[in-house]
């Protein structure tokens, strides 16, 4: 993977923030979610993201460390790869991110400050370990999160 590849395809997601803004919000436990059904599951967005994210993960040299790549336009978690990660964990342990799709990072109290920080500072920040928003959908329930602006 090269940054030049990303630049060529970043336009594929250009309209995601416009589609996500104004979607209906709902509360689930202590988290705020946006209803992104029909947006963040659209193959026109998912397929190129999976191609790029899998390349990033594969070429990172951080197997078992970089366990998920995410895209959160307008601070709403929309695209994740892999959706269900079993390859970076021992047998029987997995990370299922499907329950986190739609999580509004800026409007969820325990995520807002650390999610806004990379945007304000224009640098990477680390958050965690934190309880994952998807709750009991995965055996892995805490993680360190690195956020980029």
CSV table of C-alpha atoms in Angstrom, one decimal:
chain,number,residue,atom,x,y,z
A,1,UNK,CA,0.0,0.0,0.0
A,2,UNK,CA,1.2,3.5,-0.8
A,3,UNK,CA,-0.3,6.9,0.1
A,4,UNK,CA,-0.6,7.5,-3.7
A,5,UNK,CA,-3.1,4.7,-3.9
A,6,UNK,CA,-5.2,6.2,-1.2
A,7,UNK,CA,-5.2,9.6,-2.9
A,8,UNK,CA,-6.5,8.0,-6.1
A,9,UNK,CA,-9.5,6.5,-4.3
A,10,UNK,CA,-10.3,8.9,-1.5
A,11,UNK,CA,-12.9,10.5,-3.8
A,12,UNK,CA,-15.0,7.3,-3.5
A,13,UNK,CA,-15.9,8.4,0.1
A,14,UNK,CA,-16.2,12.1,-0.6
A,15,UNK,CA,-20.0,12.2,-0.1
A,16,UNK,CA,-20.2,10.0,3.0
A,17,UNK,CA,-20.2,12.9,5.5
A,18,UNK,CA,-23.1,14.5,3.6
A,19,UNK,CA,-25.1,11.3,3.7
A,20,UNK,CA,-24.3,10.6,7.3
A,21,UNK,CA,-25.1,14.2,8.6
A,22,UNK,CA,-28.7,14.4,9.5
A,23,UNK,CA,-29.2,10.7,10.0
A,24,UNK,CA,-31.3,9.8,13.0
A,25,UNK,CA,-29.5,9.3,16.3
A,26,UNK,CA,-30.3,6.8,19.0
A,27,UNK,CA,-28.8,5.8,22.4
A,28,UNK,CA,-27.6,2.3,23.1
A,29,UNK,CA,-26.3,1.9,26.7
A,30,UNK,CA,-24.0,4.9,27.2
A,31,UNK,CA,-23.2,5.4,23.5
A,32,UNK,CA,-24.8,7.5,20.8
A,33,UNK,CA,-25.3,6.0,17.4
A,34,UNK,CA,-26.4,7.2,14.0
A,35,UNK,CA,-28.6,5.1,11.8
A,36,UNK,CA,-26.3,4.5,8.8
A,37,UNK,CA,-28.2,1.6,7.4
A,38,UNK,CA,-28.1,1.8,3.6
A,39,UNK,CA,-25.1,4.1,3.7
A,40,UNK,CA,-22.2,2.3,5.5
A,41,UNK,CA,-23.2,-1.1,4.1
A,42,UNK,CA,-23.3,0.1,0.5
A,43,UNK,CA,-20.9,-2.0,-1.6
A,44,UNK,CA,-19.8,1.2,-3.5
A,45,UNK,CA,-18.2,2.3,-0.2
A,46,UNK,CA,-17.4,-1.0,1.4
A,47,UNK,CA,-15.6,-2.8,-1.4
A,48,UNK,CA,-12.9,-0.2,-2.1
A,49,UNK,CA,-12.5,0.3,1.7
A,50,UNK,CA,-11.9,-3.4,2.2
A,51,UNK,CA,-9.4,-3.5,-0.6
A,52,UNK,CA,-7.4,-0.6,0.8
A,53,UNK,CA,-7.7,-1.4,4.5
A,54,UNK,CA,-6.7,-5.0,3.9
A,55,UNK,CA,-3.6,-3.8,2.1
A,56,UNK,CA,-2.8,-1.4,4.9
A,57,UNK,CA,-3.2,-4.1,7.5
A,58,UNK,CA,-1.3,-6.7,5.5
A,59,UNK,CA,1.7,-4.4,4.7
A,60,UNK,CA,1.9,-2.7,8.1
A,61,UNK,CA,4.1,-5.3,9.6
A,62,UNK,CA,2.0,-5.1,12.7
A,63,UNK,CA,0.2,-8.4,12.7
A,64,UNK,CA,-1.7,-9.0,16.0
A,65,UNK,CA,-1.2,-5.3,16.9
A,66,UNK,CA,-3.1,-3.5,14.1
A,67,UNK,CA,-6.3,-5.5,14.4
A,68,UNK,CA,-8.8,-3.2,12.8
A,69,UNK,CA,-8.8,-0.3,10.4
A,70,UNK,CA,-11.7,2.2,10.5
A,71,UNK,CA,-13.2,5.1,8.7
A,72,UNK,CA,-15.4,7.6,10.6
A,73,UNK,CA,-16.7,10.4,8.4
A,74,UNK,CA,-18.4,13.2,10.4
A,75,UNK,CA,-17.2,11.3,13.5
A,76,UNK,CA,-19.5,8.4,12.8
A,77,UNK,CA,-17.9,5.0,12.6
A,78,UNK,CA,-18.9,3.8,9.2
A,79,UNK,CA,-16.4,1.3,7.6
A,80,UNK,CA,-14.3,-1.3,9.4
A,81,UNK,CA,-11.9,-4.0,8.3
A,82,UNK,CA,-12.0,-6.7,9.1
A,83,UNK,CA,-15.6,-6.8,10.3
A,84,UNK,CA,-14.9,-9.9,12.3
A,85,UNK,CA,-11.2,-10.5,13.1
A,86,UNK,CA,-10.3,-14.0,14.1
A,87,UNK,CA,-6.8,-14.0,12.5
A,88,UNK,CA,-5.0,-11.8,15.1
A,89,UNK,CA,-6.2,-13.7,18.2
A,90,UNK,CA,-5.8,-17.2,19.7
A,91,UNK,CA,-8.5,-19.8,18.8
A,92,UNK,CA,-11.9,-18.9,20.2
A,93,UNK,CA,-11.0,-15.2,20.6
A,94,UNK,CA,-12.2,-12.7,18.1
A,95,UNK,CA,-13.1,-9.0,17.5
A,96,UNK,CA,-16.5,-8.3,15.9
A,97,UNK,CA,-16.9,-4.6,15.0
A,98,UNK,CA,-20.3,-4.9,13.4
A,99,UNK,CA,-22.0,-3.7,16.6
A,100,UNK,CA,-20.0,-0.5,16.5
A,101,UNK,CA,-21.1,0.7,13.1
A,102,UNK,CA,-22.9,4.0,13.5
A,103,UNK,CA,-21.1,4.9,16.7
A,104,UNK,CA,-20.9,8.7,16.9
A,105,UNK,CA,-17.5,9.4,18.4
A,106,UNK,CA,-18.0,13.1,19.0
A,107,UNK,CA,-21.5,12.7,20.7
A,108,UNK,CA,-20.6,9.7,22.9
A,109,UNK,CA,-19.4,11.1,26.2
A,110,UNK,CA,-16.5,8.6,27.0
A,111,UNK,CA,-15.2,8.9,23.4
A,112,UNK,CA,-15.7,12.6,22.6
A,113,UNK,CA,-12.6,14.2,24.0
A,114,UNK,CA,-10.1,11.7,22.7
A,115,UNK,CA,-11.9,11.6,19.3
A,116,UNK,CA,-11.8,15.4,18.9
A,117,UNK,CA,-8.2,15.7,20.0
A,118,UNK,CA,-6.5,14.5,16.7
A,119,UNK,CA,-8.7,16.8,14.7
A,120,UNK,CA,-7.8,19.8,16.9
A,121,UNK,CA,-4.1,19.0,17.2
A,122,UNK,CA,-3.7,17.5,13.7
A,123,UNK,CA,-1.7,14.6,15.1
A,124,UNK,CA,-2.4,11.0,16.2
A,125,UNK,CA,-3.7,10.4,19.7
A,126,UNK,CA,-4.0,7.2,21.8
A,127,UNK,CA,-7.1,6.4,23.9
A,128,UNK,CA,-7.5,3.4,26.2
A,129,UNK,CA,-7.7,0.8,27.2
A,130,UNK,CA,-11.5,1.5,26.7
A,131,UNK,CA,-14.6,-0.7,26.8
A,132,UNK,CA,-15.6,-1.4,23.2
A,133,UNK,CA,-19.0,0.0,22.1
A,134,UNK,CA,-20.2,-3.2,20.5
A,135,UNK,CA,-20.6,-4.7,23.9
A,136,UNK,CA,-21.0,-8.5,24.1
A,137,UNK,CA,-20.6,-9.1,20.3
A,138,UNK,CA,-17.0,-9.8,20.7
A,139,UNK,CA,-14.8,-11.8,23.0
A,140,UNK,CA,-12.3,-8.9,22.9
A,141,UNK,CA,-14.0,-6.2,25.0
A,142,UNK,CA,-11.2,-3.6,25.5
A,143,UNK,CA,-8.7,-2.0,23.2
A,144,UNK,CA,-6.2,0.8,22.8
A,145,UNK,CA,-7.4,3.1,20.0
A,146,UNK,CA,-5.0,5.2,17.9
A,147,UNK,CA,-6.9,8.0,16.1
A,148,UNK,CA,-5.6,10.1,13.2
A,149,UNK,CA,-7.0,13.4,12.1
